[in-house]
Short mmCIF file of C-alpha atoms in Angstrom, two decimals:
data_model
loop_
_atom_site.label_atom_id
_atom_site.label_comp_id
_atom_site.label_asym_id
_atom_site.label_seq_id
_atom_site.Cartn_x
_atom_site.Cartn_y
_atom_site.Cartn_z
CA MET A 280 0.00 0.00 0.00
CA PRO A 281 1.64 3.26 -1.06
CA LEU A 282 2.21 5.97 1.50
CA MET A 283 0.29 9.17 0.96
CA PRO A 284 2.50 12.25 1.28
CA ILE A 285 1.63 14.62 4.12
CA LYS A 286 1.09 18.11 2.84
CA TYR A 287 1.82 20.92 5.24
CA LYS A 288 0.37 24.37 4.82
CA ASP A 289 1.92 27.52 6.18
CA TRP A 290 0.06 28.89 9.16
CA SER A 291 -1.36 32.29 8.25
CA GLY A 292 -3.29 33.04 11.42
CA ILE A 293 -2.76 35.76 13.99
CA ARG A 294 -0.75 35.26 17.14
CA THR A 295 -2.94 35.45 20.20
CA GLN A 296 -2.56 35.71 23.95
CA TYR A 297 0.09 38.41 23.78
CA LEU A 298 -1.06 39.82 27.09
CA THR A 299 -0.71 36.42 28.74
CA ARG A 300 2.86 36.04 27.52
CA LEU A 301 3.77 39.62 28.38
CA SER A 302 2.33 39.25 31.87
CA ALA A 303 4.39 36.09 32.36
CA ILE A 304 7.58 37.99 31.46
CA LEU A 305 6.57 40.90 33.69
CA TYR A 306 5.94 38.59 36.62
CA ARG A 307 9.26 36.83 36.14
CA VAL A 308 11.22 40.10 36.11
CA ILE A 309 9.43 41.47 39.19
CA ASN A 310 9.74 38.20 41.10
CA ALA A 311 13.43 37.84 40.27
CA SER A 312 14.14 41.45 41.30
CA PHE A 313 12.45 41.33 44.68
CA SER A 314 13.80 37.83 45.36
CA SER A 315 17.32 39.24 45.25
CA LYS A 316 18.55 40.18 48.71
CA GLY A 317 20.86 42.83 47.26
CA ILE A 318 18.13 44.58 45.30
CA LEU A 319 15.69 44.30 48.19
CA SER A 320 18.24 45.81 50.57
CA ILE A 321 18.90 48.76 48.26
CA PHE A 322 15.15 49.20 47.85
CA ILE A 323 14.38 49.27 51.59
CA ILE A 324 17.34 51.47 52.55
CA GLY A 325 16.50 53.84 49.71
CA ILE A 326 12.85 54.11 50.76
CA VAL A 327 13.95 55.11 54.26
CA LEU A 328 16.75 57.52 53.32
CA VAL A 329 15.39 58.99 50.10
CA HIS A 330 11.66 59.16 50.80
CA ALA A 331 10.75 58.56 54.44
CA PHE A 332 13.13 60.98 56.18
CA PRO A 333 12.82 63.79 53.60
CA GLY A 334 9.06 63.29 53.51
CA VAL A 335 8.83 63.77 57.26
CA VAL A 336 10.97 66.90 57.04
CA LEU A 337 8.82 68.37 54.26
CA VAL A 338 5.60 67.58 56.12
CA MET A 339 6.86 69.10 59.37
CA THR A 340 8.13 72.25 57.65
CA PRO A 341 5.41 74.94 57.73
CA HIS A 342 3.82 75.22 54.29
CA ALA A 343 0.65 76.74 52.86
CA ARG A 344 0.52 74.50 49.79
CA LEU A 345 2.50 72.00 47.74
CA THR A 346 4.87 73.81 45.37
CA ALA A 347 7.43 72.67 42.84
CA TRP A 348 10.15 74.44 44.81
CA MET A 349 9.54 72.13 47.75
CA LEU A 350 10.46 69.12 45.59
CA VAL A 351 13.30 70.35 43.37
CA GLY A 352 14.39 73.62 44.98
CA GLU A 353 17.07 73.96 47.63
CA GLY A 354 14.66 75.28 50.18
CA PHE A 355 15.72 73.44 53.36
CA PHE A 356 19.33 74.23 54.37
CA GLY A 357 20.41 73.88 50.73
CA TRP A 358 18.86 70.43 50.45
CA SER A 359 16.52 69.26 47.66
CA TYR A 360 14.24 66.23 47.71
CA LEU A 361 14.58 65.13 44.08
CA THR A 362 17.82 66.81 42.96
CA SER A 363 20.06 66.58 46.01
CA GLY A 364 21.90 63.59 44.53
CA LEU A 365 20.79 60.92 46.99
CA PHE A 366 17.66 60.14 44.98
CA SER A 367 19.70 59.77 41.78
CA ILE A 368 22.31 57.56 43.45
CA PHE A 369 19.71 55.06 44.64
CA ILE A 370 17.95 55.09 41.26
CA PHE A 371 21.31 54.34 39.68
CA LEU A 372 22.14 51.52 42.10
CA LEU A 373 18.69 49.95 41.91
CA SER A 374 18.50 50.07 38.12
CA ALA A 375 21.97 48.51 37.85
CA GLY A 376 20.82 45.64 40.04
CA VAL A 377 17.51 45.15 38.25
CA THR A 378 18.93 45.21 34.70
CA SER A 379 22.09 43.19 35.41
CA ASN A 380 20.21 39.90 35.19
CA LEU A 381 17.51 41.03 32.80
CA ILE A 382 18.90 39.60 29.55
CA SER A 383 22.23 38.10 30.57
CA GLN A 384 20.49 35.26 32.41
CA ASP A 385 18.52 34.31 29.30
CA MET A 386 21.76 34.26 27.33
CA ARG A 387 23.47 32.11 29.95
CA ASN A 388 20.76 29.47 30.41
CA ARG A 389 19.57 29.62 26.78
CA SER A 390 16.08 30.74 27.70
CA PHE A 391 15.90 32.45 24.30
CA VAL A 392 15.11 29.05 22.82
CA ILE A 393 12.04 28.81 25.07
CA TYR A 394 10.94 32.41 24.45
CA PHE A 395 11.25 32.39 20.67
CA SER A 396 10.01 28.85 20.14
CA ARG A 397 6.62 30.27 21.06
CA PRO A 398 4.74 32.94 19.12
CA ILE A 399 6.61 35.82 20.65
CA GLY A 400 8.93 38.21 18.86
CA VAL A 401 11.72 40.62 19.69
CA THR A 402 9.31 43.49 20.29
CA GLU A 403 7.21 41.55 22.78
CA TYR A 404 10.31 40.24 24.55
CA ILE A 405 11.82 43.70 25.00
CA ILE A 406 8.50 45.23 26.03
CA GLY A 407 8.05 42.50 28.65
CA LYS A 408 11.56 42.89 30.05
CA PHE A 409 11.48 46.68 29.99
CA GLY A 410 7.97 46.76 31.44
CA GLY A 411 8.90 44.49 34.33
CA ALA A 412 11.98 46.56 35.14
CA PHE A 413 9.91 49.74 34.90
CA LEU A 414 7.37 48.45 37.41
CA VAL A 415 10.15 47.60 39.87
CA MET A 416 11.69 51.04 39.44
CA ALA A 417 8.29 52.74 39.64
CA ALA A 418 7.76 51.15 43.05
CA PHE A 419 10.77 53.17 44.19
CA CYS A 420 10.71 56.31 42.01
CA LEU A 421 7.01 56.94 41.34
CA LEU A 422 4.79 55.64 44.14
CA PRO A 423 6.76 57.07 47.10
CA THR A 424 7.04 60.52 45.48
CA ILE A 425 3.26 60.56 44.98
CA VAL A 426 2.79 59.59 48.62
CA VAL A 427 5.13 62.40 49.75
CA GLY A 428 3.23 64.88 47.60
CA LEU A 429 -0.11 63.77 49.03
CA MET A 430 1.26 63.97 52.58
CA ILE A 431 2.40 67.55 51.97
CA MET A 432 -1.02 68.48 50.60
CA ALA A 433 -2.76 66.79 53.52
CA THR A 434 -0.82 68.89 56.03
CA GLN A 435 -0.89 72.25 54.23
CA THR A 436 -2.32 75.22 56.05
CA GLY A 437 -3.69 77.04 53.01
CA PRO A 438 -7.08 76.39 51.41
CA GLN A 439 -5.85 76.36 47.81
CA TYR A 440 -5.23 72.91 46.33
CA GLY A 441 -5.23 73.72 42.61
CA GLU A 442 -1.48 74.38 42.40
CA GLY A 443 -0.80 71.32 44.53
CA PHE A 444 -2.65 69.01 42.15
CA GLY A 445 -0.73 70.51 39.25
CA VAL A 446 2.56 69.84 41.02
CA LEU A 447 1.36 66.33 41.84
CA LEU A 448 0.73 65.70 38.13
CA LEU A 449 4.25 66.90 37.33
CA THR A 450 5.53 64.60 40.08
CA ILE A 451 3.92 61.63 38.33
CA ILE A 452 5.69 62.62 35.11
CA ALA A 453 9.01 63.12 36.93
CA GLY A 454 8.70 59.81 38.79
CA SER A 455 7.87 57.94 35.59
CA PHE A 456 10.84 59.52 33.81
CA ALA A 457 13.15 58.62 36.69
CA SER A 458 11.87 55.03 36.55
CA ILE A 459 12.99 54.57 32.93
CA PHE A 460 16.06 56.81 32.81
CA PHE A 461 18.81 54.25 33.52
CA LEU A 462 16.99 51.18 32.14
CA PRO A 463 18.01 51.37 28.43
CA TYR A 464 21.69 51.68 29.36
CA GLY A 465 21.51 48.82 31.86
CA MET A 466 19.60 46.61 29.42
CA MET A 467 22.22 47.25 26.76
CA LEU A 468 25.07 46.07 28.99
CA SER A 469 22.98 43.09 30.12
CA SER A 470 22.53 42.09 26.48
CA LEU A 471 26.29 42.21 25.83
CA THR A 472 27.35 39.57 28.35
CA LYS A 473 26.18 36.25 29.75
CA ARG A 474 27.36 37.06 33.28
CA LYS A 475 25.18 38.99 35.68
CA ALA A 476 28.21 40.28 37.60
CA TYR A 477 29.81 41.70 34.47
CA ALA A 478 26.59 43.48 33.51
CA GLY A 479 26.02 44.93 36.98
CA ILE A 480 29.61 46.00 37.58
CA GLY A 481 29.91 47.27 34.02
CA THR A 482 26.81 49.43 34.43
CA PHE A 483 28.03 50.80 37.75
CA MET A 484 31.63 51.47 36.70
CA SER A 485 30.81 52.99 33.30
CA LEU A 486 28.20 55.36 34.71
CA PHE A 487 30.47 56.23 37.63
CA SER A 488 33.28 56.95 35.17
CA LEU A 489 31.02 59.24 33.14
CA THR A 490 30.15 61.07 36.35
CA ILE A 491 33.84 61.59 37.22
CA ILE A 492 34.74 62.67 33.67
CA GLY A 493 31.83 65.09 33.45
CA GLU A 494 32.58 66.75 36.77
CA PHE A 495 36.34 66.94 36.10
CA PHE A 496 36.11 68.61 32.69
CA ALA A 497 33.22 70.85 33.77
CA GLY A 498 35.90 73.20 35.05
CA PHE A 499 36.96 73.82 31.44
CA SER A 500 33.49 74.04 29.93
CA PRO A 501 30.08 73.80 31.65
CA HIS A 502 28.77 71.68 28.78
CA TRP A 503 30.89 68.79 30.03
CA LYS A 504 28.31 68.51 32.81
CA LEU A 505 26.08 66.81 30.24
CA VAL A 506 28.46 63.85 30.18
CA ASN A 507 27.36 63.14 33.74
CA PRO A 508 24.06 61.16 33.62
CA MET A 509 23.15 62.46 37.08
CA ASN A 510 23.18 66.02 35.77
CA ILE A 511 21.02 65.05 32.80
CA LEU A 512 18.49 63.56 35.21
CA HIS A 513 18.53 66.64 37.45
CA TYR A 514 18.16 69.02 34.50
CA SER A 515 15.21 66.93 33.31
CA PHE A 516 13.54 67.26 36.72
CA GLU A 517 13.98 71.02 36.62
CA LEU A 518 12.52 71.20 33.11
CA ILE A 519 9.53 69.07 34.08
CA TYR A 520 8.76 71.37 37.02
CA GLY A 521 9.15 74.47 34.85
CA PHE A 522 12.43 75.90 36.12
CA GLY A 523 14.35 75.58 32.86
CA LEU A 524 17.97 74.69 32.22
CA PRO A 525 20.91 76.49 33.86
CA LEU A 526 22.00 79.54 31.89
CA ASP A 527 25.38 78.00 31.04
CA ILE A 528 23.86 74.85 29.45
CA ASP A 529 22.89 74.82 25.77
CA GLY A 530 19.41 73.32 25.32
CA ARG A 531 20.37 71.64 22.04
CA LEU A 532 23.31 69.87 23.66
CA TYR A 533 21.03 68.76 26.50
CA VAL A 534 18.58 67.21 24.02
CA LEU A 535 21.47 65.52 22.21
CA ALA A 536 22.90 64.12 25.45
CA LEU A 537 19.47 62.86 26.52
CA PHE A 538 18.94 61.24 23.11
CA LEU A 539 22.33 59.54 23.13
CA PHE A 540 21.80 58.19 26.63
CA LEU A 541 18.34 56.73 25.94
CA VAL A 542 17.94 55.79 22.27
CA PRO A 543 21.19 54.12 21.05
CA PRO A 544 21.29 51.70 24.04
CA PHE A 545 17.72 50.66 23.24
CA VAL A 546 18.65 50.07 19.59
CA ILE A 547 21.71 48.02 20.53
CA THR A 548 19.60 45.92 22.91
CA ALA A 549 17.04 45.22 20.18
CA TRP A 550 19.83 44.29 17.76
CA ARG A 551 21.38 41.85 20.25
CA VAL A 552 18.03 40.23 21.02
CA LYS A 553 17.31 39.96 17.29
CA ILE A 554 20.56 38.06 16.81
CA LYS A 555 19.60 35.67 19.62
CA GLU A 556 16.19 35.15 18.06
CA GLU A 557 17.80 34.15 14.76
CA GLU A 558 20.19 31.80 16.54
CA SER A 559 17.27 30.19 18.36
#
């Protein structure tokens, strides 16, 4: 009896259950982040030092309403809540810890084969990883700043709340921006190595080096300050709250520095993941 050939037809349907797959990636990133003792320690210490203590100080300081100056201005003995440097340092440390294992682990244990053997592409993979890291960072950068803003409004002595709600909206924008600021750079380094330690240390040392270089050469030209990622973040906070850039900083160079810090790392990450998809 002759064998009948099996004829296969190309599947031309639409991939479904994207949200289910994305939520699985999100959950894995969040669970892995908060399961790490190092990340959890940085998170708890940062909440206390960056948000709890300053929040108490701001609440106890006499105030008629919530203003932008209370959050980004040096109004309390030369100290600023969002731009004093402590906030940026903990964002930097936390993002380095979160992104260090984001892609490198998948490269090390060959999880790419599992990811891309299912109907999921590079875009969905990156969105899932970035989204999970963003949620972890938002738990530190966004939610506590909103709570501090609400606490200040709840203890104000003045009857006007309109300006306070406007500042609170700007705080949501600033907290969201802070949550994503270091992620593209960290994801890029995580996609370049299979070792978590290399990615984490590489992120920390390279950003620290940029900080040192920027501050050292700022004595020759103020535009060197834009090499320092911390300064870019602080200038962004000031722009969001309507204070503008320092007079000695060119706005076009600021936009260029912000673009170079955010966009090329994202492109390199997508390129690396695309290569891994093809190899899988």
